[in-house]
Amino acid sequence: EPEVTQTPSHQVTQMGQEVILRCVPISNHLYFYWYRQILGQKVEFLVSFYNNEISEKSEIFDDQFSVERPDGSNFTLKIRSTKLEDSAMYFCASSEAGFSYEQYFGPGTRLTVT
Amino acid sequence: AQKVTQAQTEISVVEKEDVTLDCVYETRDTTYYLFWYKQPPSGELVFLIRRNSFDEQNEISGRYSWNFQKSTSSFNFTITASQVVDSAVYFCALRNSGYALNFGKGTSLLVTP
């Protein structure tokens, strides 16, 4: 069964460093998403991406964040200058189409900022 | 504004008991979608069900069933004859006019032998 994959599973970085989180969405899916979950809290939407552009973003997704689809399979989230409060689990998701379709999530990348 | 409330923070049951997880939502839209996801201890988010606002039929899938009632803005999830493997955090989520899933805070279910 096709699944969303994410690398790395755990990333430790120092405050102020740039990190790139990588995702490979399900191959026939057209919409891609990033969410984050701070430990013990609910899952929060960051951004959605379709047709090589951002279709929606939340207030959390400020200028420190960017997304890219560098090739036909990868989808990345970059955090330019990490802060302690960026420590969280970051989930990538994809869906076949937009509004009415379920989103399938990857296993997550745990980001720890020290 | 949209909001999802899962008032039960933690539930503990003994194996084989039935358990219902509550979800109440708020939205001004007439077209919206509701979802349930499971997050086992391993941490991934597993899709369980999607329901659109025009379909109030209840759904049953094995030991799982869902009760959608627009009149009370609720989308409750029942596990029949619970098993230890059902132990997880369960999230209800709402999606209306945008792309984002708006999650509730989750209910942590512990099933003990």
Short mmCIF file of C-alpha atoms in Angstrom, two decimals:
data_model
loop_
_atom_site.label_atom_id
_atom_site.label_comp_id
_atom_site.label_asym_id
_atom_site.label_seq_id
_atom_site.Cartn_x
_atom_site.Cartn_y
_atom_site.Cartn_z
CA GLU A 1 0.00 0.00 0.00
CA PRO A 2 1.43 3.41 -0.95
CA GLU A 3 2.50 5.58 1.95
CA VAL A 4 4.00 8.94 2.73
CA THR A 5 7.61 8.75 3.86
CA GLN A 6 9.63 11.32 5.79
CA THR A 7 13.31 11.76 6.53
CA PRO A 8 14.97 12.02 8.91
CA SER A 9 12.92 10.46 11.68
CA HIS A 10 14.71 12.61 14.24
CA GLN A 11 16.70 15.79 13.74
CA VAL A 12 18.63 17.61 16.44
CA THR A 13 19.82 21.11 15.67
CA GLN A 14 21.13 24.15 17.46
CA MET A 15 19.11 27.32 17.77
CA GLY A 16 19.66 29.59 14.78
CA GLN A 17 20.55 26.79 12.39
CA GLU A 18 18.65 26.00 9.22
CA VAL A 19 16.93 22.65 8.86
CA ILE A 20 15.28 20.94 5.92
CA LEU A 21 12.71 18.26 6.52
CA ARG A 22 11.99 15.94 3.64
CA CYS A 23 8.90 14.11 2.53
CA VAL A 24 7.95 11.84 -0.33
CA PRO A 25 4.18 12.05 -0.82
CA ILE A 26 2.09 9.26 -2.30
CA SER A 27 2.91 9.22 -6.00
CA ASN A 28 -0.46 10.03 -7.57
CA HIS A 29 -1.38 12.67 -5.00
CA LEU A 30 -1.55 16.31 -6.03
CA TYR A 31 -1.91 18.18 -2.76
CA PHE A 32 0.75 18.31 -0.08
CA TYR A 33 0.70 19.58 3.47
CA TRP A 34 2.83 20.18 6.52
CA TYR A 35 1.53 20.02 10.07
CA ARG A 36 3.28 20.13 13.41
CA GLN A 37 2.52 18.73 16.84
CA ILE A 38 4.24 20.15 19.88
CA LEU A 39 4.65 17.42 22.47
CA GLY A 40 1.37 16.59 24.16
CA GLN A 41 -0.62 19.10 22.12
CA LYS A 42 -2.92 18.96 19.15
CA VAL A 43 -1.86 18.74 15.55
CA GLU A 44 -1.61 22.18 13.91
CA PHE A 45 -1.77 23.04 10.21
CA LEU A 46 1.18 24.87 8.72
CA VAL A 47 0.79 24.98 4.95
CA SER A 48 -0.77 23.37 1.91
CA PHE A 49 0.82 23.20 -1.53
CA TYR A 50 -0.67 22.54 -4.94
CA ASN A 51 0.55 23.04 -8.48
CA ASN A 52 3.91 24.32 -7.24
CA GLU A 53 2.56 27.05 -5.08
CA ILE A 54 1.25 27.59 -1.58
CA SER A 55 -2.53 27.33 -1.53
CA GLU A 56 -3.05 28.09 2.14
CA LYS A 57 -0.91 28.82 5.18
CA SER A 58 -1.51 29.37 8.85
CA GLU A 59 -0.28 32.14 11.12
CA ILE A 60 2.44 29.80 12.34
CA PHE A 61 3.94 29.64 8.84
CA ASP A 62 5.87 32.90 8.95
CA ASP A 63 8.89 34.09 6.98
CA GLN A 64 11.13 31.57 8.76
CA PHE A 65 9.37 28.75 6.95
CA SER A 66 9.37 27.82 3.29
CA VAL A 67 8.27 24.84 1.24
CA GLU A 68 9.46 23.47 -2.03
CA ARG A 69 8.90 20.62 -4.43
CA PRO A 70 12.40 20.39 -5.88
CA ASP A 71 11.63 17.45 -8.15
CA GLY A 72 8.77 15.15 -9.07
CA SER A 73 8.80 13.21 -5.84
CA ASN A 74 10.11 15.22 -2.90
CA PHE A 75 8.39 17.89 -0.85
CA THR A 76 10.46 19.83 1.67
CA LEU A 77 9.94 22.14 4.62
CA LYS A 78 12.76 24.53 5.45
CA ILE A 79 13.09 26.42 8.68
CA ARG A 80 15.64 29.17 8.17
CA SER A 81 16.71 30.02 11.69
CA THR A 82 15.36 27.58 14.22
CA LYS A 83 14.10 28.63 17.63
CA LEU A 84 13.60 26.56 20.74
CA GLU A 85 9.84 26.73 20.24
CA ASP A 86 10.16 25.06 16.83
CA SER A 87 10.82 21.78 18.65
CA ALA A 88 7.94 19.54 17.62
CA MET A 89 6.93 16.58 15.51
CA TYR A 90 6.48 17.66 11.91
CA PHE A 91 4.10 15.67 9.78
CA CYS A 92 3.90 15.70 6.03
CA ALA A 93 0.60 14.68 4.41
CA SER A 94 -0.76 14.30 0.92
CA SER A 95 -4.14 13.90 -0.70
CA GLU A 96 -5.37 12.86 -4.13
CA ALA A 97 -7.30 16.06 -4.59
CA GLY A 98 -8.27 18.99 -2.48
CA PHE A 99 -11.15 19.87 -0.31
CA SER A 100 -13.14 16.68 -0.03
CA TYR A 101 -10.35 14.15 0.15
CA GLU A 102 -8.69 12.61 3.16
CA GLN A 103 -5.09 13.42 3.89
CA TYR A 104 -2.61 10.63 4.47
CA PHE A 105 0.14 11.37 6.92
CA GLY A 106 3.75 10.32 7.05
CA PRO A 107 5.38 8.98 10.21
CA GLY A 108 6.72 12.39 11.19
CA THR A 109 10.10 13.98 11.86
CA ARG A 110 10.86 14.84 15.44
CA LEU A 111 12.76 18.13 15.47
CA THR A 112 14.65 19.01 18.62
CA VAL A 113 16.17 22.48 18.84
CA THR A 114 18.79 22.94 21.55
CA ALA B 1 -14.65 30.41 12.88
CA GLN B 2 -14.33 26.67 13.19
CA LYS B 3 -13.58 24.66 16.27
CA VAL B 4 -13.40 21.02 17.30
CA THR B 5 -13.90 20.04 20.91
CA GLN B 6 -12.97 16.68 22.33
CA ALA B 7 -13.98 17.09 25.93
CA GLN B 8 -12.62 13.73 27.08
CA THR B 9 -8.90 14.10 27.66
CA GLU B 10 -8.27 10.54 28.81
CA ILE B 11 -10.39 7.42 28.94
CA SER B 12 -9.41 4.13 30.52
CA VAL B 13 -11.37 0.93 29.89
CA VAL B 14 -10.87 -2.75 30.41
CA GLU B 15 -10.56 -4.95 27.37
CA LYS B 16 -13.87 -5.97 25.77
CA GLU B 17 -15.69 -2.92 27.06
CA ASP B 18 -17.36 -0.59 24.57
CA VAL B 19 -16.15 2.98 24.56
CA THR B 20 -17.42 6.15 22.88
CA LEU B 21 -15.20 9.10 22.05
CA ASP B 22 -17.03 12.39 21.74
CA CYS B 23 -16.44 15.09 19.15
CA VAL B 24 -18.36 18.36 18.92
CA TYR B 25 -17.64 20.83 16.16
CA GLU B 26 -18.48 24.41 15.27
CA THR B 27 -18.63 25.82 11.78
CA ARG B 28 -20.68 28.37 9.89
CA ASP B 29 -20.26 26.57 6.59
CA THR B 30 -22.94 24.31 5.17
CA THR B 31 -20.40 22.17 3.34
CA TYR B 32 -17.70 20.62 5.48
CA TYR B 33 -15.94 17.36 6.16
CA LEU B 34 -15.26 15.54 9.40
CA PHE B 35 -12.48 13.07 10.03
CA TRP B 36 -11.14 10.75 12.69
CA TYR B 37 -7.48 9.89 12.97
CA LYS B 38 -5.71 7.47 15.30
CA GLN B 39 -2.26 8.16 16.73
CA PRO B 40 -0.82 4.99 18.29
CA PRO B 41 2.16 5.15 20.66
CA SER B 42 4.50 4.89 17.67
CA GLY B 43 3.39 8.40 16.73
CA GLU B 44 2.05 8.22 13.18
CA LEU B 45 -1.39 9.53 12.27
CA VAL B 46 -3.67 6.93 10.76
CA PHE B 47 -6.76 7.96 8.83
CA LEU B 48 -9.93 6.22 10.01
CA ILE B 49 -12.93 7.88 8.39
CA ARG B 50 -14.18 10.88 6.44
CA ARG B 51 -17.76 12.09 6.51
CA ASN B 52 -19.27 14.99 4.56
CA SER B 53 -21.90 17.34 5.95
CA PHE B 54 -24.61 16.07 3.62
CA ASP B 55 -24.32 12.47 4.64
CA GLU B 56 -25.69 11.79 8.10
CA GLN B 57 -25.75 8.03 7.73
CA ASN B 58 -23.96 6.24 10.50
CA GLU B 59 -21.06 4.07 9.49
CA ILE B 60 -19.79 0.79 10.82
CA SER B 61 -16.45 -0.76 10.03
CA GLY B 62 -15.76 -3.88 12.01
CA ARG B 63 -15.61 -2.92 15.68
CA TYR B 64 -15.66 0.78 14.83
CA SER B 65 -18.77 2.85 14.32
CA TRP B 66 -19.43 6.54 13.89
CA ASN B 67 -22.52 8.56 14.72
CA PHE B 68 -22.89 11.88 12.91
CA GLN B 69 -25.65 14.20 14.12
CA LYS B 70 -25.87 17.65 12.56
CA SER B 71 -28.58 18.69 15.01
CA THR B 72 -26.10 18.49 17.86
CA SER B 73 -22.96 19.15 15.77
CA SER B 74 -21.45 15.92 16.93
CA PHE B 75 -19.46 13.16 15.28
CA ASN B 76 -18.91 10.49 17.90
CA PHE B 77 -16.78 7.39 17.55
CA THR B 78 -17.55 4.09 19.25
CA ILE B 79 -15.23 1.13 19.62
CA THR B 80 -17.06 -2.08 20.42
CA ALA B 81 -15.34 -4.83 22.40
CA SER B 82 -12.17 -2.78 22.83
CA GLN B 83 -8.76 -4.40 22.56
CA VAL B 84 -5.36 -3.47 23.93
CA VAL B 85 -4.25 -2.54 20.39
CA ASP B 86 -6.90 0.19 20.39
CA SER B 87 -4.83 2.12 22.92
CA ALA B 88 -3.95 5.37 21.19
CA VAL B 89 -4.79 9.04 20.98
CA TYR B 90 -7.78 9.66 18.75
CA PHE B 91 -8.24 12.97 16.97
CA CYS B 92 -11.37 14.38 15.45
CA ALA B 93 -10.81 16.96 12.71
CA LEU B 94 -12.90 19.39 10.65
CA ARG B 95 -12.29 20.77 7.21
CA ASN B 96 -14.55 23.33 5.59
CA SER B 97 -13.72 25.87 2.93
CA GLY B 98 -9.98 25.64 3.08
CA TYR B 99 -7.33 22.97 2.81
CA ALA B 100 -6.40 22.79 6.47
CA LEU B 101 -7.54 20.10 8.82
CA ASN B 102 -8.53 21.65 12.13
CA PHE B 103 -7.87 19.06 14.81
CA GLY B 104 -9.33 18.68 18.25
CA LYS B 105 -6.99 18.20 21.20
CA GLY B 106 -7.45 14.45 21.08
CA THR B 107 -8.67 11.79 23.47
CA SER B 108 -6.14 9.38 24.91
CA LEU B 109 -7.64 5.91 25.15
CA LEU B 110 -6.02 3.29 27.33
CA VAL B 111 -7.31 -0.27 27.09
CA THR B 112 -6.03 -2.58 29.80
CA PRO B 113 -6.16 -6.37 29.75
#
